[in-house]
Amino acid sequence: MQNKLKILQIGSSDWSKELTIPDNMNWYYFFPNSNLAIKKVMEMDKIGKFDAILVDDLRRIPDLFMIESKIIPYTVFYDQEQETQEADIEYFLKRHCAQPTDMSDRADLLRKLSKALFSGQYGDKMTPLDMVVSPGFRGKICYNGYENLELEGDFGQDFQSILSWKYNIIANKFNPVELWLEYEKSGSCELRLRLYNIQEGSTADIARETVFAEEDMRESMVLDNDFTSYLGVSLEARGEGRIQVGALHQRLTRFEFGKYVLGGKILRDSHRQEINYFFYPGDLKPPLAVYFSGYRRAEGFEGFGMMRSLGCPFLLFSDPRVDGGMFYLGSQELESSIHKIIQEHLDFLGFTERDLILSGMSMGTYGAVYYGSEFRPRAIVLSKPLGNLGTIAQRGRLRLPEVFPTALDVLHRHTGGKDKEHVEELNRRYWRKFEKADFSRTTFGIAYMKEEDYDPTAYEDLVAALHLTEAKLISRGVPGRHNDDLAVSVSWFMNYYRMILEKEFGRKK
């Protein structure tokens, strides 16, 4: 098998002498105090990095000091039962975001790692438009765009299928998937999800059936099978009430080692709404750069390479809801969680608000300003800013038909309606936040589109609002509409970042 995973283990005993190593792994074991040998083997075998480094004794961490520059964050796994008081070891674990791991069952750990250490990331969703309501259901049915499918009525005394999804899900034995279903319910109804594993190469042979009750759906449903199959999915209900079913998300799982990527995490509220985030330690020196992803149908994180090139620590946020994002708005619970994550990472790094930069492109600019208003950041960097979400939805009816119809879903989700007062309410949500902010010591770097068609007054409104503060503004207009000339707008976005890093933090490329 080509491109095998390169696994380094350091400790007093070689696991490969006791366990069967998975076929897709090349195993490298070194006795304690073998730091020179590790470096030499990496040079001889032309190993640029190890996919995982397993440490069952924290006292052996100094053996890795000579190859620190080759270590990728989140790839060091150490026994969670161990602790250390050694400052240099503590710093190493912090710098490389080492993961405390349950090593009580080493065979199972290796099995999971053999499936979790794939390259890249993958996640997508089936929206309410991909659902089919069971013909036998006689209650009320309402499709609310990409937001949800609403069913209301009597579902019977026994569980019965109320809807299914048009498409099957591939469940590969080498790359297991995990599922997350958005739903809310009221009344006395109960739900459960039924999965049919259809044997690979067959159209009807069901190899396994699995049922997930509501209790089982409180966390992601990981489907770790020893065979490849296609998954048919149906939702069953009983009782009486109203059910709102949103997207069914599927992702290649990394088990407990991360979401989408090693170290990736997900915020969830009591309404089963999600926001993804990922922290990269960089050099642990100021500033902390926060990047909010733009609108994207593919789930996962964007901007990693771009932000890593800056050298500083950074946080990535992405919004997987509806078709490609809900502009990072949500319940108070969800919004407070985003603020909390930013603050926790400032504290982790020992930084203050003055060591914070928030940024985003398109949809991400909304999150950058909205959450930036809760801090007193050093800078906010924006490309293709959007602020008046109600206006964007309103323009979609006549002035911008079929360009961004999901704006109507965003409007309905956040206000409960689609009338003029709801448009104004959603617009005000942004500016109320802005008006309460202290941007007196904040630099804004903005690349905007001169013929902006989503939110035509976004840039002018920002300039007018900033005029009332003592904020510093640097900006550049790019010819074109919102979706034009991405390369130039990204270039200016990065230029502003580097200017601020050099002038404010003494960082040079």
mmCIF file of C-alpha atoms in Angstrom, residues 35-378:
data_model
loop_
_atom_site.group_PDB
_atom_site.id
_atom_site.type_symbol
_atom_site.label_atom_id
_atom_site.label_comp_id
_atom_site.label_asym_id
_atom_site.label_seq_id
_atom_site.Cartn_x
_atom_site.Cartn_y
_atom_site.Cartn_z
ATOM 1 C CA ASN A 35 16.632 11.938 19.891
ATOM 2 C CA LEU A 36 19.631 11.826 17.549
ATOM 3 C CA ALA A 37 18.521 8.492 16.107
ATOM 4 C CA ILE A 38 15.031 9.838 15.371
ATOM 5 C CA LYS A 39 16.429 12.808 13.505
ATOM 6 C CA LYS A 40 18.844 10.638 11.519
ATOM 7 C CA VAL A 41 16.150 8.136 10.493
ATOM 8 C CA MET A 42 13.933 10.990 9.322
ATOM 9 C CA GLU A 43 16.769 12.249 7.138
ATOM 10 C CA MET A 44 17.670 8.792 5.781
ATOM 11 C CA ASP A 45 14.059 7.795 5.016
ATOM 12 C CA LYS A 46 13.212 11.302 3.801
ATOM 13 C CA ILE A 47 10.375 11.625 6.300
ATOM 14 C CA GLY A 48 9.064 15.175 6.251
ATOM 15 C CA LYS A 49 6.650 14.600 9.107
ATOM 16 C CA PHE A 50 5.064 11.848 11.155
ATOM 17 C CA ASP A 51 1.312 11.406 10.856
ATOM 18 C CA ALA A 52 1.134 10.533 14.547
ATOM 19 C CA ILE A 53 3.545 10.476 17.469
ATOM 20 C CA LEU A 54 2.553 8.196 20.344
ATOM 21 C CA VAL A 55 3.981 8.885 23.791
ATOM 22 C CA ASP A 56 2.973 6.666 26.709
ATOM 23 C CA ASP A 57 5.410 8.311 29.121
ATOM 24 C CA LEU A 58 5.593 12.121 29.284
ATOM 25 C CA ARG A 59 9.163 11.909 30.579
ATOM 26 C CA ARG A 60 10.148 10.874 27.047
ATOM 27 C CA ILE A 61 8.906 14.130 25.462
ATOM 28 C CA PRO A 62 12.444 15.668 25.416
ATOM 29 C CA ASP A 63 13.353 13.000 22.850
ATOM 30 C CA LEU A 64 11.222 15.022 20.407
ATOM 31 C CA PHE A 65 12.850 18.404 20.984
ATOM 32 C CA MET A 66 15.311 17.974 18.089
ATOM 33 C CA ILE A 67 12.503 17.423 15.557
ATOM 34 C CA GLU A 68 10.093 20.086 16.833
ATOM 35 C CA SER A 69 10.127 21.951 13.535
ATOM 36 C CA LYS A 70 8.828 18.796 11.820
ATOM 37 C CA ILE A 71 5.908 18.227 14.188
ATOM 38 C CA ILE A 72 2.410 19.122 12.992
ATOM 39 C CA PRO A 73 -0.008 20.391 15.676
ATOM 40 C CA TYR A 74 -2.460 17.823 17.056
ATOM 41 C CA THR A 75 -0.375 14.833 15.895
ATOM 42 C CA VAL A 76 1.243 14.156 19.287
ATOM 43 C CA PHE A 77 -0.890 11.769 21.353
ATOM 44 C CA TYR A 78 0.032 11.153 24.987
ATOM 45 C CA ASP A 79 -1.475 9.068 27.773
ATOM 46 C CA GLN A 80 -4.282 11.085 29.373
ATOM 47 C CA GLU A 81 -3.577 9.487 32.749
ATOM 48 C CA GLN A 82 -0.219 11.232 32.981
ATOM 49 C CA GLU A 83 0.671 14.742 34.128
ATOM 50 C CA THR A 84 3.874 16.722 34.255
ATOM 51 C CA GLN A 85 5.289 19.592 36.285
ATOM 52 C CA GLU A 86 8.240 20.140 33.946
ATOM 53 C CA ALA A 87 7.979 23.581 32.335
ATOM 54 C CA ASP A 88 9.700 22.579 29.088
ATOM 55 C CA ILE A 89 7.397 19.577 28.632
ATOM 56 C CA GLU A 90 4.302 21.657 29.432
ATOM 57 C CA TYR A 91 5.351 24.236 26.843
ATOM 58 C CA PHE A 92 5.963 21.513 24.254
ATOM 59 C CA LEU A 93 2.465 20.083 24.793
ATOM 60 C CA LYS A 94 0.972 23.568 24.506
ATOM 61 C CA ARG A 95 2.965 24.591 21.454
ATOM 62 C CA HIS A 96 2.026 21.472 19.498
ATOM 63 C CA CYS A 97 -1.528 21.127 20.842
ATOM 64 C CA ALA A 98 -0.734 17.587 21.952
ATOM 65 C CA GLN A 99 -3.828 15.473 22.502
ATOM 66 C CA PRO A 100 -4.430 13.631 25.801
ATOM 67 C CA THR A 101 -5.569 10.169 24.721
ATOM 68 C CA ASP A 102 -7.061 7.059 26.271
ATOM 69 C CA MET A 103 -4.327 4.444 25.820
ATOM 70 C CA SER A 104 -5.919 1.727 27.944
ATOM 71 C CA ASP A 105 -6.858 -0.228 24.790
ATOM 72 C CA ARG A 106 -3.872 0.184 22.486
ATOM 73 C CA ALA A 107 -5.243 -2.096 19.760
ATOM 74 C CA ASP A 108 -8.435 -0.044 19.477
ATOM 75 C CA LEU A 109 -6.435 3.183 19.507
ATOM 76 C CA LEU A 110 -4.349 2.018 16.548
ATOM 77 C CA ARG A 111 -7.468 0.848 14.722
ATOM 78 C CA LYS A 112 -9.056 4.267 15.126
ATOM 79 C CA LEU A 113 -5.900 6.127 14.133
ATOM 80 C CA SER A 114 -5.575 3.987 10.999
ATOM 81 C CA LYS A 115 -8.931 5.412 9.895
ATOM 82 C CA ALA A 116 -8.682 8.915 11.355
ATOM 83 C CA LEU A 117 -5.342 10.092 9.955
ATOM 84 C CA PHE A 118 -6.446 10.615 6.344
ATOM 85 C CA SER A 119 -5.376 13.730 4.466
ATOM 86 C CA GLY A 120 -7.750 16.573 3.673
ATOM 87 C CA GLN A 121 -11.268 16.948 4.998
ATOM 88 C CA TYR A 122 -14.758 16.091 3.833
ATOM 89 C CA GLY A 123 -18.273 16.992 4.885
ATOM 90 C CA ASP A 124 -21.552 17.751 3.172
ATOM 91 C CA LYS A 125 -25.261 17.696 3.869
ATOM 92 C CA MET A 126 -28.622 16.657 2.525
ATOM 93 C CA THR A 127 -31.037 19.564 2.830
ATOM 94 C CA PRO A 128 -34.817 19.495 3.367
ATOM 95 C CA LEU A 129 -35.178 19.632 -0.416
ATOM 96 C CA ASP A 130 -33.637 16.135 -0.499
ATOM 97 C CA MET A 131 -36.344 14.682 1.756
ATOM 98 C CA VAL A 132 -39.397 12.678 0.701
ATOM 99 C CA VAL A 133 -42.415 12.558 3.015
ATOM 100 C CA SER A 134 -43.954 9.117 3.457
ATOM 101 C CA PRO A 135 -47.184 8.777 1.416
ATOM 102 C CA GLY A 136 -49.072 7.515 4.455
ATOM 103 C CA PHE A 137 -48.599 10.701 6.468
ATOM 104 C CA ARG A 138 -51.871 12.680 6.585
ATOM 105 C CA GLY A 139 -50.850 15.679 8.645
ATOM 106 C CA LYS A 140 -49.631 19.152 7.755
ATOM 107 C CA ILE A 141 -46.534 19.390 5.528
ATOM 108 C CA CYS A 142 -44.548 22.579 4.939
ATOM 109 C CA TYR A 143 -41.194 22.967 3.162
ATOM 110 C CA ASN A 144 -39.376 26.029 4.531
ATOM 111 C CA GLY A 145 -36.718 26.280 1.838
ATOM 112 C CA TYR A 146 -33.279 25.109 2.940
ATOM 113 C CA GLU A 147 -34.219 25.822 6.558
ATOM 114 C CA ASN A 148 -36.370 22.815 7.426
ATOM 115 C CA LEU A 149 -39.260 20.530 6.564
ATOM 116 C CA GLU A 150 -42.155 20.881 8.980
ATOM 117 C CA LEU A 151 -44.536 18.029 9.753
ATOM 118 C CA GLU A 152 -47.447 18.386 12.156
ATOM 119 C CA GLY A 153 -50.108 15.894 13.152
ATOM 120 C CA ASP A 154 -50.724 12.493 14.686
ATOM 121 C CA PHE A 155 -47.885 10.083 13.903
ATOM 122 C CA GLY A 156 -49.571 7.036 15.440
ATOM 123 C CA GLN A 157 -49.014 4.961 18.561
ATOM 124 C CA ASP A 158 -46.171 2.917 17.079
ATOM 125 C CA PHE A 159 -43.030 4.140 15.352
ATOM 126 C CA GLN A 160 -43.495 4.501 11.611
ATOM 127 C CA SER A 161 -41.473 6.114 8.848
ATOM 128 C CA ILE A 162 -42.471 9.720 8.214
ATOM 129 C CA LEU A 163 -39.756 10.703 5.747
ATOM 130 C CA SER A 164 -36.646 9.457 3.998
ATOM 131 C CA TRP A 165 -33.793 10.983 2.038
ATOM 132 C CA LYS A 166 -33.540 10.680 -1.747
ATOM 133 C CA TYR A 167 -29.862 9.795 -1.807
ATOM 134 C CA ASN A 168 -27.777 7.137 -0.124
ATOM 135 C CA ILE A 169 -24.628 7.833 1.879
ATOM 136 C CA ILE A 170 -21.387 5.989 1.159
ATOM 137 C CA ALA A 171 -20.053 4.311 4.317
ATOM 138 C CA ASN A 172 -16.489 3.274 3.533
ATOM 139 C CA LYS A 173 -14.825 0.825 5.914
ATOM 140 C CA PHE A 174 -11.534 2.714 5.607
ATOM 141 C CA ASN A 175 -13.064 6.176 6.195
ATOM 142 C CA PRO A 176 -16.119 5.880 8.472
ATOM 143 C CA VAL A 177 -18.713 8.635 8.455
ATOM 144 C CA GLU A 178 -20.472 10.417 11.270
ATOM 145 C CA LEU A 179 -23.968 11.895 10.996
ATOM 146 C CA TRP A 180 -25.688 14.844 12.637
ATOM 147 C CA LEU A 181 -29.378 15.622 12.142
ATOM 148 C CA GLU A 182 -30.836 19.064 12.749
ATOM 149 C CA TYR A 183 -34.321 18.837 14.209
ATOM 150 C CA GLU A 184 -36.681 20.363 16.736
ATOM 151 C CA LYS A 185 -39.966 19.002 18.008
ATOM 152 C CA SER A 186 -42.875 19.884 20.251
ATOM 153 C CA GLY A 187 -45.797 17.953 21.676
ATOM 154 C CA SER A 188 -45.715 14.319 22.733
ATOM 155 C CA CYS A 189 -43.975 12.948 19.645
ATOM 156 C CA GLU A 190 -40.807 10.842 19.750
ATOM 157 C CA LEU A 191 -38.241 10.349 16.988
ATOM 158 C CA ARG A 192 -35.703 7.784 15.934
ATOM 159 C CA LEU A 193 -33.420 7.440 12.923
ATOM 160 C CA ARG A 194 -33.166 4.152 11.044
ATOM 161 C CA LEU A 195 -30.146 3.326 8.872
ATOM 162 C CA TYR A 196 -30.015 0.546 6.294
ATOM 163 C CA ASN A 197 -26.556 -0.695 5.288
ATOM 164 C CA ILE A 198 -26.980 -1.860 1.689
ATOM 165 C CA GLN A 199 -24.186 -4.222 0.693
ATOM 166 C CA GLU A 200 -21.648 -2.785 -1.739
ATOM 167 C CA GLY A 201 -22.400 -4.014 -5.259
ATOM 168 C CA SER A 202 -26.055 -4.653 -4.454
ATOM 169 C CA THR A 203 -29.201 -2.576 -4.806
ATOM 170 C CA ALA A 204 -31.356 -4.298 -2.216
ATOM 171 C CA ASP A 205 -29.339 -6.649 0.035
ATOM 172 C CA ILE A 206 -29.473 -5.105 3.510
ATOM 173 C CA ALA A 207 -26.415 -6.163 5.493
ATOM 174 C CA ARG A 208 -27.356 -4.365 8.698
ATOM 175 C CA GLU A 209 -30.024 -2.146 10.215
ATOM 176 C CA THR A 210 -29.256 0.331 12.974
ATOM 177 C CA VAL A 211 -31.704 2.428 14.963
ATOM 178 C CA PHE A 212 -30.702 5.624 16.779
ATOM 179 C CA ALA A 213 -33.083 6.897 19.452
ATOM 180 C CA GLU A 214 -33.146 10.558 20.486
ATOM 181 C CA GLU A 215 -30.758 9.739 23.315
ATOM 182 C CA ASP A 216 -28.288 8.322 20.775
ATOM 183 C CA MET A 217 -28.557 11.464 18.634
ATOM 184 C CA ARG A 218 -27.346 13.808 21.359
ATOM 185 C CA GLU A 219 -23.846 13.322 19.958
ATOM 186 C CA SER A 220 -22.703 12.659 16.400
ATOM 187 C CA MET A 221 -23.592 9.170 15.197
ATOM 188 C CA VAL A 222 -20.336 7.461 14.184
ATOM 189 C CA LEU A 223 -20.790 4.555 11.739
ATOM 190 C CA ASP A 224 -17.631 2.516 12.162
ATOM 191 C CA ASN A 225 -18.298 -0.690 10.211
ATOM 192 C CA ASP A 226 -15.860 -3.343 9.000
ATOM 193 C CA PHE A 227 -17.417 -3.382 5.528
ATOM 194 C CA THR A 228 -18.231 -0.821 2.836
ATOM 195 C CA SER A 229 -21.894 -0.148 2.150
ATOM 196 C CA TYR A 230 -24.441 2.413 1.053
ATOM 197 C CA LEU A 231 -26.670 3.886 3.746
ATOM 198 C CA GLY A 232 -30.372 4.402 3.258
ATOM 199 C CA VAL A 233 -31.790 6.723 5.912
ATOM 200 C CA SER A 234 -35.328 7.224 7.187
ATOM 201 C CA LEU A 235 -36.829 9.121 10.113
ATOM 202 C CA GLU A 236 -39.500 7.462 12.222
ATOM 203 C CA ALA A 237 -41.935 9.033 14.679
ATOM 204 C CA ARG A 238 -44.763 8.237 17.032
ATOM 205 C CA GLY A 239 -47.101 10.329 19.149
ATOM 206 C CA GLU A 240 -48.542 13.718 18.292
ATOM 207 C CA GLY A 241 -46.970 17.104 17.720
ATOM 208 C CA ARG A 242 -44.852 19.166 15.358
ATOM 209 C CA ILE A 243 -41.453 18.194 13.949
ATOM 210 C CA GLN A 244 -39.050 20.492 12.094
ATOM 211 C CA VAL A 245 -36.302 18.567 10.315
ATOM 212 C CA GLY A 246 -33.286 20.438 8.967
ATOM 213 C CA ALA A 247 -30.149 19.220 7.222
ATOM 214 C CA LEU A 248 -28.658 15.766 7.655
ATOM 215 C CA HIS A 249 -24.902 16.340 7.872
ATOM 216 C CA GLN A 250 -22.353 13.682 6.998
ATOM 217 C CA ARG A 251 -18.612 13.952 7.633
ATOM 218 C CA LEU A 252 -15.644 11.652 7.435
ATOM 219 C CA THR A 253 -15.014 10.999 11.096
ATOM 220 C CA ARG A 254 -11.776 11.421 13.001
ATOM 221 C CA PHE A 255 -13.369 9.892 16.095
ATOM 222 C CA GLU A 256 -12.367 11.788 19.242
ATOM 223 C CA PHE A 257 -9.288 13.304 17.587
ATOM 224 C CA GLY A 258 -11.079 16.141 15.792
ATOM 225 C CA LYS A 259 -13.904 17.281 13.541
ATOM 226 C CA TYR A 260 -13.070 17.501 9.824
ATOM 227 C CA VAL A 261 -9.375 17.884 10.710
ATOM 228 C CA LEU A 262 -7.267 16.826 13.686
ATOM 229 C CA GLY A 263 -8.081 19.306 16.435
ATOM 230 C CA GLY A 264 -11.263 20.605 14.790
ATOM 231 C CA LYS A 265 -14.200 21.215 17.113
ATOM 232 C CA ILE A 266 -17.926 21.941 16.911
ATOM 233 C CA LEU A 267 -20.094 24.288 18.984
ATOM 234 C CA ARG A 268 -23.721 23.193 19.409
ATOM 235 C CA ASP A 269 -26.700 24.796 21.095
ATOM 236 C CA SER A 270 -29.891 23.277 22.476
ATOM 237 C CA HIS A 271 -31.559 23.744 19.058
ATOM 238 C CA ARG A 272 -28.988 21.415 17.458
ATOM 239 C CA GLN A 273 -27.440 24.295 15.496
ATOM 240 C CA GLU A 274 -23.693 24.083 14.859
ATOM 241 C CA ILE A 275 -20.657 26.303 14.335
ATOM 242 C CA ASN A 276 -17.258 24.744 13.569
ATOM 243 C CA TYR A 277 -13.947 26.088 14.839
ATOM 244 C CA PHE A 278 -10.261 25.187 14.661
ATOM 245 C CA PHE A 279 -7.269 26.641 16.505
ATOM 246 C CA TYR A 280 -3.728 26.619 15.119
ATOM 247 C CA PRO A 281 -0.956 27.642 17.548
ATOM 248 C CA GLY A 282 1.500 29.147 15.074
ATOM 249 C CA ASP A 283 4.435 30.593 16.995
ATOM 250 C CA LEU A 284 2.280 31.432 20.060
ATOM 251 C CA LYS A 285 3.193 35.118 19.671
ATOM 252 C CA PRO A 286 0.729 38.020 19.160
ATOM 253 C CA PRO A 287 -1.635 38.514 17.549
ATOM 254 C CA LEU A 288 -4.426 35.952 17.586
ATOM 255 C CA ALA A 289 -5.991 36.172 14.119
ATOM 256 C CA VAL A 290 -9.623 35.062 13.846
ATOM 257 C CA TYR A 291 -10.977 34.206 10.402
ATOM 258 C CA PHE A 292 -14.672 33.673 9.665
ATOM 259 C CA SER A 293 -15.260 31.566 6.574
ATOM 260 C CA GLY A 294 -17.338 32.799 3.671
ATOM 261 C CA TYR A 295 -20.471 31.130 2.360
ATOM 262 C CA ARG A 296 -19.650 27.565 1.287
ATOM 263 C CA ARG A 297 -21.700 24.489 0.537
ATOM 264 C CA ALA A 298 -18.850 22.100 1.323
ATOM 265 C CA GLU A 299 -18.488 21.622 5.062
ATOM 266 C CA GLY A 300 -15.213 22.047 6.862
ATOM 267 C CA PHE A 301 -12.674 24.837 7.155
ATOM 268 C CA GLU A 302 -11.367 27.307 4.587
ATOM 269 C CA GLY A 303 -8.429 29.669 4.663
ATOM 270 C CA PHE A 304 -5.984 27.381 6.497
ATOM 271 C CA GLY A 305 -3.030 27.861 4.148
ATOM 272 C CA MET A 306 -3.673 31.581 3.850
ATOM 273 C CA MET A 307 -3.791 32.126 7.601
ATOM 274 C CA ARG A 308 -0.882 29.800 8.350
ATOM 275 C CA SER A 309 1.304 31.857 6.019
ATOM 276 C CA LEU A 310 0.997 34.761 8.469
ATOM 277 C CA GLY A 311 2.909 32.827 11.134
ATOM 278 C CA CYS A 312 0.781 33.876 14.112
ATOM 279 C CA PRO A 313 -1.788 31.812 16.040
ATOM 280 C CA PHE A 314 -5.219 31.768 14.432
ATOM 281 C CA LEU A 315 -8.786 30.576 14.846
ATOM 282 C CA LEU A 316 -10.942 29.455 11.928
ATOM 283 C CA PHE A 317 -14.734 29.535 12.171
ATOM 284 C CA SER A 318 -17.161 28.039 9.654
ATOM 285 C CA ASP A 319 -20.961 27.910 9.551
ATOM 286 C CA PRO A 320 -22.425 24.680 8.084
ATOM 287 C CA ARG A 321 -26.118 25.557 8.423
ATOM 288 C CA VAL A 322 -28.776 25.745 5.665
ATOM 289 C CA ASP A 323 -27.236 25.759 2.184
ATOM 290 C CA GLY A 324 -23.884 27.289 3.088
ATOM 291 C CA GLY A 325 -24.120 29.351 6.240
ATOM 292 C CA MET A 326 -26.355 31.519 8.444
ATOM 293 C CA PHE A 327 -23.877 34.400 8.850
ATOM 294 C CA TYR A 328 -22.818 33.217 12.330
ATOM 295 C CA LEU A 329 -26.045 34.441 13.927
ATOM 296 C CA GLY A 330 -28.125 32.214 16.153
ATOM 297 C CA SER A 331 -29.443 31.749 19.643
ATOM 298 C CA GLN A 332 -27.917 33.674 22.525
ATOM 299 C CA GLU A 333 -26.453 30.340 23.588
ATOM 300 C CA LEU A 334 -24.665 29.848 20.264
ATOM 301 C CA GLU A 335 -23.445 33.434 19.932
ATOM 302 C CA SER A 336 -22.140 33.449 23.502
ATOM 303 C CA SER A 337 -20.235 30.251 22.736
ATOM 304 C CA ILE A 338 -18.428 31.908 19.817
ATOM 305 C CA HIS A 339 -17.430 34.846 22.023
ATOM 306 C CA LYS A 340 -16.322 32.436 24.741
ATOM 307 C CA ILE A 341 -14.094 30.447 22.362
ATOM 308 C CA ILE A 342 -12.314 33.603 21.202
ATOM 309 C CA GLN A 343 -11.793 34.744 24.799
ATOM 310 C CA GLU A 344 -10.609 31.298 25.923
ATOM 311 C CA HIS A 345 -7.924 31.249 23.248
ATOM 312 C CA LEU A 346 -6.790 34.766 24.117
ATOM 313 C CA ASP A 347 -6.438 33.564 27.707
ATOM 314 C CA PHE A 348 -4.694 30.356 26.618
ATOM 315 C CA LEU A 349 -2.102 32.407 24.756
ATOM 316 C CA GLY A 350 -1.798 35.026 27.499
ATOM 317 C CA PHE A 351 -3.002 37.763 25.117
ATOM 318 C CA THR A 352 -5.262 40.792 25.624
ATOM 319 C CA GLU A 353 -7.915 42.305 23.347
ATOM 320 C CA ARG A 354 -5.193 44.482 21.854
ATOM 321 C CA ASP A 355 -3.578 41.295 20.542
ATOM 322 C CA LEU A 356 -6.691 40.369 18.553
ATOM 323 C CA ILE A 357 -7.460 40.689 14.845
ATOM 324 C CA LEU A 358 -10.794 39.563 13.415
ATOM 325 C CA SER A 359 -11.319 39.007 9.725
ATOM 326 C CA GLY A 360 -13.521 37.484 7.077
ATOM 327 C CA MET A 361 -14.583 37.469 3.459
ATOM 328 C CA SER A 362 -18.141 37.952 2.208
ATOM 329 C CA MET A 363 -20.371 36.151 4.735
ATOM 330 C CA GLY A 364 -17.378 36.013 7.066
ATOM 331 C CA THR A 365 -17.187 39.816 7.241
ATOM 332 C CA TYR A 366 -20.493 39.789 9.088
ATOM 333 C CA GLY A 367 -19.101 37.509 11.785
ATOM 334 C CA ALA A 368 -15.867 39.503 12.029
ATOM 335 C CA VAL A 369 -17.642 42.808 12.720
ATOM 336 C CA TYR A 370 -20.495 41.309 14.764
ATOM 337 C CA TYR A 371 -18.201 39.499 17.202
ATOM 338 C CA GLY A 372 -15.453 42.081 16.888
ATOM 339 C CA SER A 373 -17.872 44.580 18.409
ATOM 340 C CA GLU A 374 -17.795 42.550 21.649
ATOM 341 C CA PHE A 375 -14.049 43.112 22.011
ATOM 342 C CA ARG A 376 -11.722 46.066 21.493
ATOM 343 C CA PRO A 377 -9.553 44.478 18.811
ATOM 344 C CA ARG A 378 -6.392 45.872 17.307
#
